[in-house]
PDB file of C-alpha atoms in Angstrom:
ATOM      1  CA  MET A   6     100.890 115.942 143.808  1.00 49.00           C
ATOM      2  CA  SER A   7      99.133 115.061 147.058  1.00 48.00           C
ATOM      3  CA  GLY A   8      96.888 118.120 146.740  1.00 56.00           C
ATOM      4  CA  GLY A   9      97.946 119.605 150.081  1.00 62.00           C
ATOM      5  CA  LEU A  10      96.515 116.803 152.221  1.00 71.00           C
ATOM      6  CA  ASP A  11      98.940 115.866 154.978  1.00 74.00           C
ATOM      7  CA  VAL A  12      97.591 112.311 155.028  1.00 72.00           C
ATOM      8  CA  LEU A  13      98.826 111.735 151.473  1.00 78.00           C
ATOM      9  CA  SER A  14     102.282 113.219 151.942  1.00 82.00           C
ATOM     10  CA  LEU A  15     105.299 110.930 151.828  1.00 82.00           C
ATOM     11  CA  LYS A  16     106.232 109.917 155.374  1.00 85.00           C
ATOM     12  CA  GLU A  17     109.303 108.207 156.778  1.00 87.00           C
ATOM     13  CA  ASP A  18     107.297 105.027 157.411  1.00 87.00           C
ATOM     14  CA  ASP A  19     106.253 104.927 153.735  1.00 84.00           C
ATOM     15  CA  VAL A  20     109.861 105.370 152.611  1.00 86.00           C
ATOM     16  CA  THR A  21     110.971 102.571 154.952  1.00 88.00           C
ATOM     17  CA  LYS A  22     108.349 100.212 153.516  1.00 86.00           C
ATOM     18  CA  MET A  23     109.373 101.043 149.935  1.00 83.00           C
ATOM     19  CA  LEU A  24     113.055 100.533 150.777  1.00 85.00           C
ATOM     20  CA  THR A  25     112.260  97.185 152.436  1.00 86.00           C
ATOM     21  CA  ALA A  26     110.368  96.090 149.315  1.00 82.00           C
ATOM     22  CA  CYS A  27     113.347  97.193 147.149  1.00 82.00           C
ATOM     23  CA  THR A  28     111.090  99.544 145.189  1.00 80.00           C
ATOM     24  CA  HIS A  29     114.037 101.851 144.598  1.00 82.00           C
ATOM     25  CA  ILE A  30     116.259  99.309 142.830  1.00 83.00           C
ATOM     26  CA  GLY A  31     116.052  99.295 139.060  1.00 82.00           C
ATOM     27  CA  SER A  32     117.862  97.280 136.434  1.00 81.00           C
ATOM     28  CA  ASP A  33     121.154  97.985 134.703  1.00 84.00           C
ATOM     29  CA  ASN A  34     119.500  99.471 131.628  1.00 84.00           C
ATOM     30  CA  VAL A  35     116.945 102.253 131.505  1.00 84.00           C
ATOM     31  CA  ASP A  36     114.360 103.183 128.902  1.00 81.00           C
ATOM     32  CA  TYR A  37     114.472 106.799 127.751  1.00 85.00           C
ATOM     33  CA  GLN A  38     110.921 107.300 129.059  1.00 83.00           C
ATOM     34  CA  MET A  39     112.004 106.167 132.522  1.00 83.00           C
ATOM     35  CA  GLU A  40     115.024 108.482 132.776  1.00 87.00           C
ATOM     36  CA  GLN A  41     112.960 111.160 134.508  1.00 88.00           C
ATOM     37  CA  TYR A  42     112.271 108.746 137.402  1.00 87.00           C
ATOM     38  CA  VAL A  43     115.920 107.766 137.956  1.00 90.00           C
ATOM     39  CA  TYR A  44     117.664 109.230 140.996  1.00 91.00           C
ATOM     40  CA  LYS A  45     121.195 108.036 140.138  1.00 91.00           C
ATOM     41  CA  ARG A  46     123.235 105.025 139.067  1.00 91.00           C
ATOM     42  CA  ARG A  47     125.078 102.732 141.495  1.00 91.00           C
ATOM     43  CA  PRO A  48     128.698 101.684 140.888  1.00 92.00           C
ATOM     44  CA  ASP A  49     127.543  98.165 139.955  1.00 92.00           C
ATOM     45  CA  GLY A  50     125.499  99.659 137.089  1.00 89.00           C
ATOM     46  CA  ASN A  51     121.985  99.373 138.528  1.00 89.00           C
ATOM     47  CA  TYR A  52     119.816 102.463 138.532  1.00 90.00           C
ATOM     48  CA  ILE A  53     118.199 103.826 141.690  1.00 89.00           C
ATOM     49  CA  ILE A  54     114.634 105.027 141.252  1.00 88.00           C
ATOM     50  CA  ASN A  55     113.453 108.267 142.862  1.00 89.00           C
ATOM     51  CA  LEU A  56     111.044 107.295 145.654  1.00 87.00           C
ATOM     52  CA  ARG A  57     109.330 110.692 145.729  1.00 89.00           C
ATOM     53  CA  ARG A  58     108.370 110.366 142.049  1.00 89.00           C
ATOM     54  CA  THR A  59     107.300 106.764 142.707  1.00 85.00           C
ATOM     55  CA  TRP A  60     105.057 107.964 145.540  1.00 86.00           C
ATOM     56  CA  GLU A  61     103.454 110.568 143.264  1.00 87.00           C
ATOM     57  CA  LYS A  62     102.657 107.892 140.669  1.00 85.00           C
ATOM     58  CA  VAL A  63     101.268 105.569 143.366  1.00 83.00           C
ATOM     59  CA  LEU A  64      98.899 108.363 144.440  1.00 86.00           C
ATOM     60  CA  LEU A  65      97.890 108.969 140.818  1.00 85.00           C
ATOM     61  CA  ALA A  66      97.163 105.265 140.339  1.00 83.00           C
ATOM     62  CA  ALA A  67      95.194 105.165 143.598  1.00 84.00           C
ATOM     63  CA  ARG A  68      93.048 108.063 142.402  1.00 85.00           C
ATOM     64  CA  ALA A  69      92.328 106.217 139.151  1.00 83.00           C
ATOM     65  CA  VAL A  70      91.304 103.058 141.012  1.00 84.00           C
ATOM     66  CA  VAL A  71      89.116 104.955 143.490  1.00 85.00           C
ATOM     67  CA  ALA A  72      87.334 106.758 140.629  1.00 85.00           C
ATOM     68  CA  ILE A  73      85.803 103.473 139.420  1.00 84.00           C
ATOM     69  CA  GLU A  74      82.383 103.037 141.026  1.00 87.00           C
ATOM     70  CA  HIS A  75      82.376  99.228 141.133  1.00 88.00           C
ATOM     71  CA  PRO A  76      85.753  97.759 142.159  1.00 86.00           C
ATOM     72  CA  SER A  77      84.957  94.500 140.353  1.00 89.00           C
ATOM     73  CA  GLU A  78      85.297  96.410 137.045  1.00 87.00           C
ATOM     74  CA  VAL A  79      88.994  96.969 137.805  1.00 88.00           C
ATOM     75  CA  PHE A  80      91.022  94.104 136.333  1.00 90.00           C
ATOM     76  CA  VAL A  81      94.511  93.334 137.624  1.00 89.00           C
ATOM     77  CA  ILE A  82      96.546  91.049 135.378  1.00 89.00           C
ATOM     78  CA  SER A  83      99.887  89.299 135.627  1.00 88.00           C
ATOM     79  CA  SER A  84     100.878  86.362 133.492  1.00 88.00           C
ATOM     80  CA  ARG A  85     104.393  86.364 134.922  1.00 87.00           C
ATOM     81  CA  ASN A  86     105.150  84.411 138.085  1.00 88.00           C
ATOM     82  CA  TYR A  87     106.683  87.339 139.960  1.00 82.00           C
ATOM     83  CA  GLY A  88     103.517  89.429 139.769  1.00 84.00           C
ATOM     84  CA  GLN A  89     100.815  86.843 140.395  1.00 88.00           C
ATOM     85  CA  ARG A  90     100.981  86.987 144.188  1.00 88.00           C
ATOM     86  CA  ALA A  91     100.855  90.786 144.112  1.00 86.00           C
ATOM     87  CA  VAL A  92      97.838  90.693 141.782  1.00 88.00           C
ATOM     88  CA  LEU A  93      95.963  88.308 144.082  1.00 91.00           C
ATOM     89  CA  LYS A  94      96.752  90.375 147.182  1.00 89.00           C
ATOM     90  CA  PHE A  95      95.789  93.645 145.495  1.00 87.00           C
ATOM     91  CA  ALA A  96      92.488  92.130 144.366  1.00 89.00           C
ATOM     92  CA  ALA A  97      91.777  90.732 147.833  1.00 90.00           C
ATOM     93  CA  HIS A  98      92.282  94.152 149.450  1.00 87.00           C
ATOM     94  CA  THR A  99      90.472  96.276 146.869  1.00 87.00           C
ATOM     95  CA  GLY A 100      87.747  94.025 145.451  1.00 89.00           C
ATOM     96  CA  ALA A 101      89.278  94.137 141.973  1.00 89.00           C
ATOM     97  CA  THR A 102      89.068  91.178 139.602  1.00 90.00           C
ATOM     98  CA  PRO A 103      92.385  89.288 139.406  1.00 92.00           C
ATOM     99  CA  ILE A 104      93.671  87.378 136.404  1.00 91.00           C
ATOM    100  CA  ALA A 105      96.815  85.619 137.607  1.00 90.00           C
ATOM    101  CA  GLY A 106      98.355  83.333 135.038  1.00 88.00           C
ATOM    102  CA  ARG A 107      97.369  82.891 131.426  1.00 88.00           C
ATOM    103  CA  PHE A 108      94.959  85.432 129.955  1.00 86.00           C
ATOM    104  CA  THR A 109      92.261  83.843 127.798  1.00 82.00           C
ATOM    105  CA  PRO A 110      92.324  85.593 124.408  1.00 85.00           C
ATOM    106  CA  GLY A 111      88.990  87.156 123.540  1.00 82.00           C
ATOM    107  CA  ALA A 112      87.907  87.627 127.154  1.00 82.00           C
ATOM    108  CA  PHE A 113      87.454  91.377 126.580  1.00 83.00           C
ATOM    109  CA  THR A 114      86.274  91.323 122.949  1.00 81.00           C
ATOM    110  CA  ASN A 115      84.356  88.100 122.228  1.00 77.00           C
ATOM    111  CA  GLN A 116      80.862  88.640 123.630  1.00 81.00           C
ATOM    112  CA  ILE A 117      79.833  85.063 122.846  1.00 83.00           C
ATOM    113  CA  GLN A 118      82.508  83.695 125.155  1.00 80.00           C
ATOM    114  CA  ALA A 119      81.320  82.628 128.620  1.00 83.00           C
ATOM    115  CA  ALA A 120      84.218  84.456 130.277  1.00 81.00           C
ATOM    116  CA  PHE A 121      83.445  87.767 128.501  1.00 84.00           C
ATOM    117  CA  ARG A 122      84.152  90.819 130.665  1.00 84.00           C
ATOM    118  CA  GLU A 123      84.293  94.557 130.120  1.00 83.00           C
ATOM    119  CA  PRO A 124      86.935  96.242 132.281  1.00 85.00           C
ATOM    120  CA  ARG A 125      86.677  99.917 133.178  1.00 86.00           C
ATOM    121  CA  LEU A 126      90.300  99.973 134.338  1.00 86.00           C
ATOM    122  CA  LEU A 127      93.126  97.584 133.518  1.00 87.00           C
ATOM    123  CA  ILE A 128      96.276  97.238 135.624  1.00 87.00           C
ATOM    124  CA  VAL A 129      99.083  95.007 134.345  1.00 87.00           C
ATOM    125  CA  THR A 130     102.410  94.128 135.932  1.00 83.00           C
ATOM    126  CA  ASP A 131     104.379  93.826 132.695  1.00 83.00           C
ATOM    127  CA  PRO A 132     102.977  95.721 129.677  1.00 84.00           C
ATOM    128  CA  ALA A 133     105.384  94.027 127.266  1.00 84.00           C
ATOM    129  CA  HIS A 134     104.401  90.528 128.356  1.00 86.00           C
ATOM    130  CA  ASP A 135     100.696  91.245 128.961  1.00 86.00           C
ATOM    131  CA  HIS A 136     100.129  92.940 125.606  1.00 86.00           C
ATOM    132  CA  GLN A 137      97.079  90.815 124.681  1.00 88.00           C
ATOM    133  CA  PRO A 138      94.759  92.135 127.424  1.00 87.00           C
ATOM    134  CA  ILE A 139      95.948  95.692 126.770  1.00 86.00           C
ATOM    135  CA  THR A 140      95.169  95.359 123.064  1.00 86.00           C
ATOM    136  CA  GLU A 141      91.740  93.872 123.726  1.00 85.00           C
ATOM    137  CA  ALA A 142      90.794  96.398 126.402  1.00 83.00           C
ATOM    138  CA  SER A 143      91.718  99.287 124.124  1.00 80.00           C
ATOM    139  CA  LYS A 144      89.201  98.208 121.464  1.00 76.00           C
ATOM    140  CA  PRO A 145      85.765  99.717 122.005  1.00 67.00           C
ATOM    141  CA  PRO A 146      83.114  96.989 122.179  1.00 58.00           C
ATOM    142  CA  THR A 147      80.515  99.018 120.281  1.00 44.00           C
ATOM    143  CA  THR A 148      81.367 101.889 118.010  1.00 38.00           C
ATOM    144  CA  ASP A 149      78.282 103.464 116.467  1.00 41.00           C
ATOM    145  CA  CYS A 150      79.922 105.996 114.216  1.00 41.00           C
ATOM    146  CA  ILE A 151      83.314 107.553 113.634  1.00 42.00           C
ATOM    147  CA  ILE A 152      83.321 110.953 111.977  1.00 44.00           C
ATOM    148  CA  PRO A 153      86.762 112.096 110.831  1.00 47.00           C
ATOM    149  CA  HIS A 154      86.894 115.863 110.915  1.00 44.00           C
ATOM    150  CA  ASN A 155      89.808 118.242 110.518  1.00 44.00           C
ATOM    151  CA  SER A 156      88.202 121.679 110.734  1.00 40.00           C
ATOM    152  CA  CYS A 157      88.147 123.856 113.834  1.00 43.00           C
ATOM    153  CA  HIS A 158      85.489 126.212 112.473  1.00 45.00           C
ATOM    154  CA  PRO A 159      82.345 125.897 114.658  1.00 47.00           C
ATOM    155  CA  GLU A 160      79.897 126.392 111.767  1.00 48.00           C
ATOM    156  CA  GLU A 161      81.480 123.589 109.751  1.00 45.00           C
ATOM    157  CA  GLN A 162      81.382 121.286 112.766  1.00 44.00           C
ATOM    158  CA  LYS A 163      77.704 122.115 113.183  1.00 45.00           C
ATOM    159  CA  MET A 164      77.056 121.363 109.509  1.00 49.00           C
ATOM    160  CA  THR A 165      78.848 118.016 109.790  1.00 49.00           C
ATOM    161  CA  ALA A 166      76.625 117.086 112.727  1.00 52.00           C
ATOM    162  CA  VAL A 167      73.497 118.163 110.809  1.00 50.00           C
ATOM    163  CA  ARG A 168      74.595 116.182 107.727  1.00 51.00           C
ATOM    164  CA  TYR A 169      75.214 113.087 109.821  1.00 46.00           C
ATOM    165  CA  PHE A 170      71.881 113.488 111.604  1.00 47.00           C
ATOM    166  CA  ASN A 171      70.007 113.935 108.302  1.00 50.00           C
ATOM    167  CA  ASN A 172      71.635 110.839 106.809  1.00 49.00           C
ATOM    168  CA  HIS A 173      70.873 108.888 109.966  1.00 45.00           C
ATOM    169  CA  ILE A 174      67.198 109.915 109.918  1.00 47.00           C
ATOM    170  CA  ASN A 175      66.866 109.172 106.178  1.00 48.00           C
ATOM    171  CA  THR A 176      67.863 105.556 106.745  1.00 46.00           C
ATOM    172  CA  TYR A 177      64.649 104.963 108.664  1.00 44.00           C
ATOM    173  CA  ASP A 178      61.378 104.423 106.876  1.00 48.00           C
ATOM    174  CA  LEU A 179      59.585 107.413 108.367  1.00 47.00           C
ATOM    175  CA  HIS A 180      56.795 109.531 106.997  1.00 52.00           C
ATOM    176  CA  PRO A 181      57.671 113.220 106.363  1.00 54.00           C
ATOM    177  CA  HIS A 182      55.693 114.311 109.442  1.00 54.00           C
ATOM    178  CA  GLU A 183      57.571 111.824 111.679  1.00 50.00           C
ATOM    179  CA  LYS A 184      60.930 113.064 110.351  1.00 46.00           C
ATOM    180  CA  ASP A 185      60.086 116.592 111.512  1.00 50.00           C
ATOM    181  CA  LEU A 186      59.190 115.276 114.964  1.00 47.00           C
ATOM    182  CA  GLU A 187      62.399 113.234 115.115  1.00 44.00           C
ATOM    183  CA  MET A 188      64.572 116.245 114.236  1.00 44.00           C
TER     184      MET A 188
END
């Protein structure tokens, strides 16, 4: 996953830090989607998370954050108490925009609101609890046109595009000569 770079490989120091932070300790129940990240189950019933897989996902997340040109367009959100300190520290180190505490509904969708923002990347600590910002960020702010199409034939796709373009041009009040120039 690290792409062959020795700098990004999992080192003993990294493992020690993750063990100190108890990154490897899970809960006593596991979601079926998380089973692939479980190393084994302790006698007390808690699951132990595979640190190598965790490291791979940390690198993947780091690549996603680095891909955003302006760090202020990365929003880090936690409405739960246990994640607010982490959100503030992450934002301080990366330049991301933190939202620690209550999320104001409409902050990502209501353009009239003074606190309106458009995130390029959204990081949340608890997707189940922070569902409101996820829902709002997933809605496109401006959708010009949606064309449902279920054919893979290239000629039919071309015809659909031509039909849409013709209808779009016909909505304007253009003279016939201007329509030819526009097309």
